[in-house]
JSON list of C-alpha atoms in Angstrom, two decimals:
[
{"chain": "A", "resi": 269, "resn": "MET", "atom": "CA", "xyz": [112.40, -32.43, -45.77]},
{"chain": "A", "resi": 270, "resn": "PRO", "atom": "CA", "xyz": [111.42, -35.85, -44.89]},
{"chain": "A", "resi": 271, "resn": "ALA", "atom": "CA", "xyz": [113.79, -37.49, -42.32]},
{"chain": "A", "resi": 272, "resn": "ALA", "atom": "CA", "xyz": [115.05, -40.10, -44.62]},
{"chain": "A", "resi": 273, "resn": "GLU", "atom": "CA", "xyz": [115.97, -37.63, -47.31]},
{"chain": "A", "resi": 274, "resn": "MET", "atom": "CA", "xyz": [117.53, -35.59, -44.78]},
{"chain": "A", "resi": 275, "resn": "LEU", "atom": "CA", "xyz": [119.73, -38.40, -43.60]},
{"chain": "A", "resi": 276, "resn": "SER", "atom": "CA", "xyz": [121.05, -39.07, -47.07]},
{"chain": "A", "resi": 277, "resn": "TRP", "atom": "CA", "xyz": [121.45, -35.27, -47.46]},
{"chain": "A", "resi": 278, "resn": "LEU", "atom": "CA", "xyz": [123.56, -35.05, -44.30]},
{"chain": "A", "resi": 279, "resn": "ARG", "atom": "CA", "xyz": [125.83, -38.09, -45.15]},
{"chain": "A", "resi": 280, "resn": "ALA", "atom": "CA", "xyz": [126.62, -36.53, -48.59]},
{"chain": "A", "resi": 281, "resn": "TYR", "atom": "CA", "xyz": [127.01, -32.88, -47.08]},
{"chain": "A", "resi": 282, "resn": "SER", "atom": "CA", "xyz": [130.61, -31.67, -47.26]},
{"chain": "A", "resi": 283, "resn": "PRO", "atom": "CA", "xyz": [130.93, -28.18, -45.67]},
{"chain": "A", "resi": 284, "resn": "ALA", "atom": "CA", "xyz": [133.19, -25.76, -47.30]},
{"chain": "A", "resi": 285, "resn": "PRO", "atom": "CA", "xyz": [136.30, -24.65, -44.98]},
{"chain": "A", "resi": 286, "resn": "TYR", "atom": "CA", "xyz": [135.58, -21.24, -43.41]},
{"chain": "A", "resi": 287, "resn": "ARG", "atom": "CA", "xyz": [137.99, -18.70, -45.12]},
{"chain": "A", "resi": 288, "resn": "GLY", "atom": "CA", "xyz": [136.74, -15.56, -43.46]},
{"chain": "A", "resi": 289, "resn": "PRO", "atom": "CA", "xyz": [134.30, -12.93, -44.55]},
{"chain": "A", "resi": 290, "resn": "LYS", "atom": "CA", "xyz": [133.71, -12.26, -48.13]},
{"chain": "A", "resi": 291, "resn": "SER", "atom": "CA", "xyz": [131.90, -8.94, -47.99]},
{"chain": "A", "resi": 292, "resn": "LEU", "atom": "CA", "xyz": [131.52, -5.81, -45.76]},
{"chain": "A", "resi": 293, "resn": "LEU", "atom": "CA", "xyz": [128.53, -7.18, -44.16]},
{"chain": "A", "resi": 294, "resn": "GLY", "atom": "CA", "xyz": [130.36, -10.50, -43.38]},
{"chain": "A", "resi": 295, "resn": "LEU", "atom": "CA", "xyz": [133.24, -8.42, -42.11]},
{"chain": "A", "resi": 296, "resn": "TYR", "atom": "CA", "xyz": [130.72, -6.75, -39.87]},
{"chain": "A", "resi": 297, "resn": "ALA", "atom": "CA", "xyz": [129.47, -10.05, -38.67]},
{"chain": "A", "resi": 298, "resn": "CYS", "atom": "CA", "xyz": [132.73, -11.61, -38.26]},
{"chain": "A", "resi": 299, "resn": "HIS", "atom": "CA", "xyz": [134.00, -8.70, -35.96]},
{"chain": "A", "resi": 300, "resn": "LEU", "atom": "CA", "xyz": [130.92, -8.75, -33.86]},
{"chain": "A", "resi": 301, "resn": "ARG", "atom": "CA", "xyz": [131.83, -12.60, -33.18]},
{"chain": "A", "resi": 302, "resn": "PHE", "atom": "CA", "xyz": [135.24, -12.08, -32.71]},
{"chain": "A", "resi": 303, "resn": "SER", "atom": "CA", "xyz": [134.84, -9.10, -30.35]},
{"chain": "A", "resi": 304, "resn": "ASP", "atom": "CA", "xyz": [132.50, -10.89, -28.29]},
{"chain": "A", "resi": 305, "resn": "THR", "atom": "CA", "xyz": [134.88, -13.84, -28.11]},
{"chain": "A", "resi": 306, "resn": "MET", "atom": "CA", "xyz": [137.76, -11.65, -26.81]},
{"chain": "A", "resi": 307, "resn": "LYS", "atom": "CA", "xyz": [135.52, -9.95, -24.22]},
{"chain": "A", "resi": 308, "resn": "THR", "atom": "CA", "xyz": [134.38, -13.45, -22.91]},
{"chain": "A", "resi": 309, "resn": "LEU", "atom": "CA", "xyz": [138.16, -14.66, -22.93]},
{"chain": "A", "resi": 310, "resn": "LEU", "atom": "CA", "xyz": [138.88, -11.37, -20.89]},
{"chain": "A", "resi": 311, "resn": "MET", "atom": "CA", "xyz": [136.22, -11.82, -18.56]},
{"chain": "A", "resi": 312, "resn": "GLN", "atom": "CA", "xyz": [137.28, -15.52, -17.76]},
{"chain": "A", "resi": 313, "resn": "VAL", "atom": "CA", "xyz": [141.04, -14.77, -17.88]},
{"chain": "A", "resi": 314, "resn": "PRO", "atom": "CA", "xyz": [141.52, -11.11, -16.70]},
{"chain": "A", "resi": 315, "resn": "MET", "atom": "CA", "xyz": [145.02, -11.49, -16.34]},
{"chain": "A", "resi": 316, "resn": "ILE", "atom": "CA", "xyz": [145.79, -12.46, -19.94]},
{"chain": "A", "resi": 317, "resn": "SER", "atom": "CA", "xyz": [148.67, -10.31, -21.38]},
{"chain": "A", "resi": 318, "resn": "ALA", "atom": "CA", "xyz": [148.02, -7.41, -23.63]},
{"chain": "A", "resi": 319, "resn": "ALA", "atom": "CA", "xyz": [150.83, -8.65, -25.91]},
{"chain": "A", "resi": 320, "resn": "LEU", "atom": "CA", "xyz": [148.75, -11.94, -26.47]},
{"chain": "A", "resi": 321, "resn": "LEU", "atom": "CA", "xyz": [145.79, -10.03, -27.03]},
{"chain": "A", "resi": 322, "resn": "ALA", "atom": "CA", "xyz": [147.38, -7.74, -29.71]},
{"chain": "A", "resi": 323, "resn": "GLU", "atom": "CA", "xyz": [148.74, -10.76, -31.23]},
{"chain": "A", "resi": 324, "resn": "ILE", "atom": "CA", "xyz": [145.40, -12.47, -31.45]},
{"chain": "A", "resi": 325, "resn": "ALA", "atom": "CA", "xyz": [143.83, -9.16, -32.79]},
{"chain": "A", "resi": 326, "resn": "THR", "atom": "CA", "xyz": [146.58, -9.12, -35.46]},
{"chain": "A", "resi": 327, "resn": "ILE", "atom": "CA", "xyz": [146.06, -12.66, -36.70]},
{"chain": "A", "resi": 328, "resn": "SER", "atom": "CA", "xyz": [142.18, -12.78, -36.46]},
{"chain": "A", "resi": 329, "resn": "PRO", "atom": "CA", "xyz": [139.98, -13.36, -39.53]},
{"chain": "A", "resi": 330, "resn": "VAL", "atom": "CA", "xyz": [138.86, -9.74, -39.24]},
{"chain": "A", "resi": 331, "resn": "SER", "atom": "CA", "xyz": [142.45, -8.48, -39.56]},
{"chain": "A", "resi": 332, "resn": "ARG", "atom": "CA", "xyz": [143.17, -10.99, -42.51]},
{"chain": "A", "resi": 333, "resn": "HIS", "atom": "CA", "xyz": [139.99, -9.57, -44.34]},
{"chain": "A", "resi": 334, "resn": "VAL", "atom": "CA", "xyz": [140.75, -6.00, -43.70]},
{"chain": "A", "resi": 335, "resn": "ALA", "atom": "CA", "xyz": [144.21, -6.77, -45.10]},
{"chain": "A", "resi": 336, "resn": "SER", "atom": "CA", "xyz": [142.80, -8.51, -48.14]},
{"chain": "A", "resi": 337, "resn": "LEU", "atom": "CA", "xyz": [140.74, -5.49, -48.92]},
{"chain": "A", "resi": 338, "resn": "ASP", "atom": "CA", "xyz": [143.82, -3.49, -49.53]},
{"chain": "A", "resi": 339, "resn": "LEU", "atom": "CA", "xyz": [142.21, -0.42, -48.00]},
{"chain": "A", "resi": 340, "resn": "GLY", "atom": "CA", "xyz": [145.50, 1.38, -47.21]},
{"chain": "A", "resi": 341, "resn": "THR", "atom": "CA", "xyz": [144.59, 4.36, -44.99]},
{"chain": "A", "resi": 342, "resn": "ALA", "atom": "CA", "xyz": [140.85, 4.06, -45.56]},
{"chain": "A", "resi": 343, "resn": "PRO", "atom": "CA", "xyz": [138.77, 4.81, -42.72]},
{"chain": "A", "resi": 344, "resn": "ILE", "atom": "CA", "xyz": [137.93, 1.07, -42.11]},
{"chain": "A", "resi": 345, "resn": "ALA", "atom": "CA", "xyz": [141.57, 0.11, -41.95]},
{"chain": "A", "resi": 346, "resn": "GLN", "atom": "CA", "xyz": [142.57, 3.08, -39.63]},
{"chain": "A", "resi": 347, "resn": "ALA", "atom": "CA", "xyz": [139.46, 2.02, -37.31]},
{"chain": "A", "resi": 348, "resn": "TYR", "atom": "CA", "xyz": [140.67, -1.48, -37.11]},
{"chain": "A", "resi": 349, "resn": "VAL", "atom": "CA", "xyz": [144.15, -0.46, -36.47]},
{"chain": "A", "resi": 350, "resn": "ARG", "atom": "CA", "xyz": [142.69, 1.65, -33.66]},
{"chain": "A", "resi": 351, "resn": "TYR", "atom": "CA", "xyz": [140.88, -1.62, -32.28]},
{"chain": "A", "resi": 352, "resn": "GLN", "atom": "CA", "xyz": [144.19, -3.57, -32.61]},
{"chain": "A", "resi": 353, "resn": "GLU", "atom": "CA", "xyz": [145.92, -0.83, -30.52]},
{"chain": "A", "resi": 354, "resn": "ALA", "atom": "CA", "xyz": [143.08, -0.84, -27.85]},
{"chain": "A", "resi": 355, "resn": "MET", "atom": "CA", "xyz": [143.64, -4.64, -27.46]},
{"chain": "A", "resi": 356, "resn": "ALA", "atom": "CA", "xyz": [147.36, -4.10, -27.04]},
{"chain": "A", "resi": 357, "resn": "ALA", "atom": "CA", "xyz": [146.58, -1.49, -24.28]},
{"chain": "A", "resi": 358, "resn": "ILE", "atom": "CA", "xyz": [144.04, -3.47, -22.27]},
{"chain": "A", "resi": 359, "resn": "SER", "atom": "CA", "xyz": [144.06, -2.99, -18.61]},
{"chain": "A", "resi": 360, "resn": "VAL", "atom": "CA", "xyz": [142.88, -4.87, -15.69]},
{"chain": "A", "resi": 361, "resn": "ASP", "atom": "CA", "xyz": [141.10, -3.36, -12.60]},
{"chain": "A", "resi": 362, "resn": "ARG", "atom": "CA", "xyz": [143.18, -5.41, -10.22]},
{"chain": "A", "resi": 363, "resn": "ALA", "atom": "CA", "xyz": [140.57, -4.79, -7.24]},
{"chain": "A", "resi": 364, "resn": "ALA", "atom": "CA", "xyz": [137.62, -6.10, -9.31]},
{"chain": "A", "resi": 365, "resn": "LYS", "atom": "CA", "xyz": [139.71, -8.57, -11.04]},
{"chain": "A", "resi": 366, "resn": "LYS", "atom": "CA", "xyz": [137.92, -7.42, -14.26]},
{"chain": "A", "resi": 367, "resn": "PRO", "atom": "CA", "xyz": [139.45, -6.00, -17.77]},
{"chain": "A", "resi": 368, "resn": "LYS", "atom": "CA", "xyz": [138.75, -2.33, -18.42]},
{"chain": "A", "resi": 369, "resn": "LEU", "atom": "CA", "xyz": [136.86, -2.61, -21.64]},
{"chain": "A", "resi": 370, "resn": "THR", "atom": "CA", "xyz": [135.95, 1.09, -22.59]},
{"chain": "A", "resi": 371, "resn": "MET", "atom": "CA", "xyz": [138.84, 1.57, -24.94]},
{"chain": "A", "resi": 372, "resn": "ILE", "atom": "CA", "xyz": [138.01, -1.70, -26.82]},
{"chain": "A", "resi": 373, "resn": "ASN", "atom": "CA", "xyz": [134.34, -1.02, -26.77]},
{"chain": "A", "resi": 374, "resn": "GLU", "atom": "CA", "xyz": [134.87, 2.41, -28.23]},
{"chain": "A", "resi": 375, "resn": "ALA", "atom": "CA", "xyz": [137.31, 1.20, -30.91]},
{"chain": "A", "resi": 376, "resn": "SER", "atom": "CA", "xyz": [134.98, -1.65, -31.82]},
{"chain": "A", "resi": 377, "resn": "ALA", "atom": "CA", "xyz": [132.17, 0.84, -32.20]},
{"chain": "A", "resi": 378, "resn": "LEU", "atom": "CA", "xyz": [134.19, 3.07, -34.53]},
{"chain": "A", "resi": 379, "resn": "PHE", "atom": "CA", "xyz": [135.23, 0.12, -36.59]},
{"chain": "A", "resi": 380, "resn": "LEU", "atom": "CA", "xyz": [131.50, -1.08, -37.03]},
{"chain": "A", "resi": 381, "resn": "GLU", "atom": "CA", "xyz": [130.48, 2.45, -37.65]},
{"chain": "A", "resi": 382, "resn": "ARG", "atom": "CA", "xyz": [133.01, 2.73, -40.60]},
{"chain": "A", "resi": 383, "resn": "ILE", "atom": "CA", "xyz": [131.87, -0.39, -42.08]},
{"chain": "A", "resi": 384, "resn": "ARG", "atom": "CA", "xyz": [128.13, 0.88, -41.94]},
{"chain": "A", "resi": 385, "resn": "GLU", "atom": "CA", "xyz": [129.28, 3.95, -43.57]},
{"chain": "A", "resi": 386, "resn": "ALA", "atom": "CA", "xyz": [130.95, 1.97, -46.53]},
{"chain": "A", "resi": 387, "resn": "LEU", "atom": "CA", "xyz": [127.88, -0.05, -46.82]},
{"chain": "A", "resi": 388, "resn": "GLU", "atom": "CA", "xyz": [125.77, 3.12, -47.25]},
{"chain": "A", "resi": 389, "resn": "LEU", "atom": "CA", "xyz": [127.85, 4.39, -50.21]}
]
């Protein structure tokens, strides 16, 4: 696109507000982004409270989308509940001043695996 056309296109562009993922693949991508963001937050502020992390996991775009899918007790929903529980149970290695991410990583991997399984159906 020529620069002059691009400028007029950019001026006219009005992005749609982000309302969360609209598919299982979008849910997968959204969780990857959310999980990485949470790990970055934990590495920068290792003493953040587990209660706050649990609250964040509860109101995240991932959580809202899982709820909107009305999965009930489906494996995807169960795996996300496990992820939320892992966020609430986070602990910190006080000597190293680093969060212990094993439970979160395992719960995240399980959630992503359940999404992959649903995509293969």
